Amino acid sequence: MEFKDYFPIWNKLNSSEQKRIENSISYRKAPKGTILHNGLQDCLGLLVIRSGQLRCFIISDEGREITLYRLFERDMCLFSASCMMRSIQFDITIETEKDSEFWIIPPDVYKELMDGSLAVSNYTNELMATRFSEVMWLIEQIMWKSFDKRLAAFLLEESNLEDSLSLKITHEKIANHLGTAREVVTRMLKYFQSEGMVSLTRGTIEITDTDKLETLTTK
């Protein structure tokens, strides 16, 4: 598969714009755990994901993390080129959660295309609106949903992503995703275990009652 198969508005670009991208993009592979972008001072470029899974998160002054959203195959990451978007005034870190492959469009090239192409400009605005909606959804979850519901939803999401009821994930990692302390996660998981929803072993969480978890998220 070529880049054009992963870039949704490729056919809306003229031949000159297509050639501009083809002559500037680079292809890269990154193993799980690689930090691709680290804050406002970092300006890697636009990422178009060919395969893998990326996590976009922010870090508080105290060092606590919270996941904003994730990126998957065919997704495009704008915040890795934050230098070209003056409206972005907060640091976002982007890390590979799985071995990943992606193309990089240099920020100056994409800015040039965005300024000159209505199709690129509209697509960029749609992406920004989508990410903003995801962040607003996250804020609503934090403000209005109790932690047991958020944790249950996270476990179900992980199970769906991994296509498995056995999750190889630490309590610390879950805490980083949900923006809380490891001890809070551990206490709630132990409660889930006492209620028969999960089984805990070192480094693994086995979901034993999906229905109970789903019911919890909708209460």
XYZ file of C-alpha atoms in Angstrom:
219
model
C 0.000 0.000 0.000
C 1.242 3.479 -0.886
C 0.886 6.799 0.919
C -1.931 7.924 -1.354
C -4.000 4.937 -0.202
C -3.829 6.253 3.378
C -4.330 9.964 2.728
C -8.118 10.434 2.426
C -8.109 13.580 0.304
C -5.360 12.526 -2.098
C -7.716 12.608 -5.097
C -8.793 16.148 -4.196
C -5.242 17.434 -4.649
C -3.953 18.626 -7.998
C -0.921 16.977 -9.585
C 1.431 19.702 -8.347
C 0.259 19.280 -4.749
C 0.513 15.499 -4.990
C 4.059 15.765 -6.301
C 4.955 18.223 -3.529
C 3.951 15.651 -0.919
C 5.577 12.719 -2.705
C 8.892 14.576 -2.924
C 8.915 15.552 0.751
C 7.424 12.701 2.794
C 9.565 10.242 4.689
C 8.680 6.773 5.920
C 9.554 5.626 9.407
C 9.177 2.676 11.753
C 9.187 3.034 15.533
C 9.103 0.279 18.153
C 6.649 0.236 21.031
C 7.447 2.852 23.672
C 9.073 5.415 21.349
C 8.372 9.087 22.137
C 7.676 10.655 18.738
C 6.748 14.138 19.878
C 7.384 15.879 23.172
C 5.751 19.240 23.699
C 5.494 22.576 21.932
C 9.216 22.847 21.184
C 9.115 19.605 19.192
C 7.898 19.823 15.594
C 8.288 16.494 13.848
C 5.673 16.959 11.133
C 2.291 15.516 10.212
C 2.010 11.781 10.860
C -0.070 9.497 8.660
C -0.346 6.126 10.371
C 0.216 3.051 8.238
C 0.050 0.536 11.097
C 0.358 0.333 14.851
C -1.092 2.387 17.692
C -0.128 5.792 19.089
C -1.083 7.450 22.360
C -1.443 11.220 22.726
C -1.286 12.465 26.302
C -0.477 15.430 28.515
C 1.626 15.552 31.680
C 0.829 17.715 34.707
C 3.417 19.761 36.602
C 3.409 16.948 39.188
C 4.267 14.387 36.511
C 0.826 12.770 36.293
C -0.251 11.669 32.813
C -3.666 11.426 31.191
C -4.471 10.039 27.745
C -6.309 12.445 25.447
C -6.890 10.027 22.583
C -5.264 7.281 20.554
C -4.395 6.984 16.875
C -4.654 3.906 14.695
C -4.146 2.788 11.101
C -5.130 5.513 8.596
C -5.387 8.168 11.297
C -3.511 11.418 10.927
C -1.749 13.259 13.750
C -1.732 17.056 13.568
C -0.279 17.812 16.977
C 3.115 16.409 16.027
C 3.440 19.575 13.927
C 2.260 22.000 16.596
C 4.737 24.651 15.448
C 2.573 25.416 12.420
C -0.597 25.886 14.482
C -0.294 28.986 16.655
C -3.615 28.260 18.379
C -2.083 25.229 20.140
C -0.800 26.440 23.489
C -0.402 23.201 25.434
C 2.183 20.446 25.413
C 1.143 17.095 23.962
C 3.342 14.021 24.088
C 2.938 11.289 21.468
C 4.177 7.765 22.129
C 3.907 4.491 20.226
C 1.860 1.941 22.192
C 2.654 -0.744 19.645
C 5.308 -1.151 16.961
C 4.210 1.423 14.395
C 4.861 2.524 10.832
C 3.963 5.942 9.479
C 4.731 8.641 6.961
C 5.882 12.105 7.985
C 4.873 15.215 6.044
C 7.224 18.104 6.950
C 5.320 20.882 8.757
C 6.344 23.593 6.303
C 5.091 21.509 3.370
C 1.759 20.797 5.017
C 1.368 24.460 6.026
C 1.987 25.444 2.427
C -0.649 22.979 1.222
C -3.122 24.055 3.892
C -2.740 27.708 2.859
C -3.136 26.952 -0.837
C -5.667 24.115 -0.959
C -9.259 24.408 0.213
C -9.497 20.602 0.392
C -6.502 20.368 2.745
C -7.719 23.304 4.833
C -11.213 21.822 5.227
C -9.830 18.386 6.050
C -7.506 19.873 8.672
C -10.392 21.760 10.277
C -12.438 18.538 10.375
C -9.571 16.731 12.092
C -9.170 19.527 14.629
C -12.904 19.449 15.356
C -12.785 15.673 15.854
C -9.867 15.874 18.278
C -11.535 18.721 20.138
C -14.694 16.623 20.498
C -12.649 13.731 21.862
C -10.988 15.967 24.433
C -14.351 17.466 25.455
C -15.726 13.948 25.868
C -12.763 13.122 28.114
C -13.384 16.211 30.252
C -17.020 15.208 30.654
C -15.967 11.727 31.746
C -13.581 13.118 34.365
C -16.073 15.653 35.689
C -19.271 13.655 35.733
C -18.407 9.951 35.832
C -17.222 8.122 38.927
C -13.869 6.371 38.710
C -15.335 2.848 38.816
C -17.310 3.587 35.631
C -14.270 5.094 33.898
C -12.089 2.131 34.838
C -14.702 -0.381 33.684
C -15.008 1.432 30.347
C -11.223 1.501 29.965
C -10.901 -2.249 30.575
C -13.613 -2.979 28.022
C -11.931 -0.678 25.485
C -8.574 -2.385 26.040
C -10.175 -5.801 25.660
C -11.696 -4.703 22.368
C -8.418 -3.240 21.088
C -6.422 -6.334 22.013
C -9.222 -8.749 21.059
C -8.611 -10.573 24.325
C -10.036 -10.831 27.829
C -6.496 -11.169 29.184
C -4.852 -7.750 29.399
C -1.087 -7.457 29.809
C -1.056 -4.057 31.474
C 0.205 -2.692 34.775
C -1.773 -0.682 37.279
C 0.698 2.171 36.725
C -0.038 2.214 33.006
C -3.782 2.324 33.626
C -3.251 5.199 36.062
C -1.320 7.071 33.376
C -4.158 6.602 30.904
C -6.842 7.744 33.329
C -4.977 10.554 35.050
C -4.977 9.177 38.559
C -2.668 7.493 41.070
C -1.626 3.854 40.834
C -2.996 3.193 44.336
C -6.458 4.346 43.240
C -6.394 1.925 40.315
C -5.183 -0.941 42.502
C -7.937 -0.400 45.081
C -10.664 -0.312 42.441
C -9.309 -3.389 40.633
C -9.313 -5.283 43.900
C -12.928 -4.267 44.360
C -13.709 -5.455 40.814
C -12.018 -8.751 41.677
C -14.101 -9.146 44.848
C -17.209 -8.633 42.713
C -16.115 -11.298 40.228
C -15.541 -8.920 37.310
C -11.782 -9.461 36.959
C -9.013 -11.750 38.134
C -5.666 -10.190 39.023
C -2.205 -11.664 38.624
C 1.160 -9.908 38.327
C 1.145 -7.785 35.159
C -2.139 -9.256 33.919
C -5.817 -8.435 34.342
C -8.225 -11.162 33.275
C -11.765 -9.979 32.585
C -14.062 -12.640 34.017
C -17.467 -10.975 33.665
C -17.863 -8.636 30.713
C -21.578 -8.178 31.336
C -20.998 -6.852 34.857
C -18.425 -4.364 33.589
C -20.748 -3.185 30.820
C -23.610 -2.800 33.283
C -21.375 -0.751 35.550
C -20.538 1.702 32.754
C -24.226 2.401 32.070
C -25.441 2.831 35.664
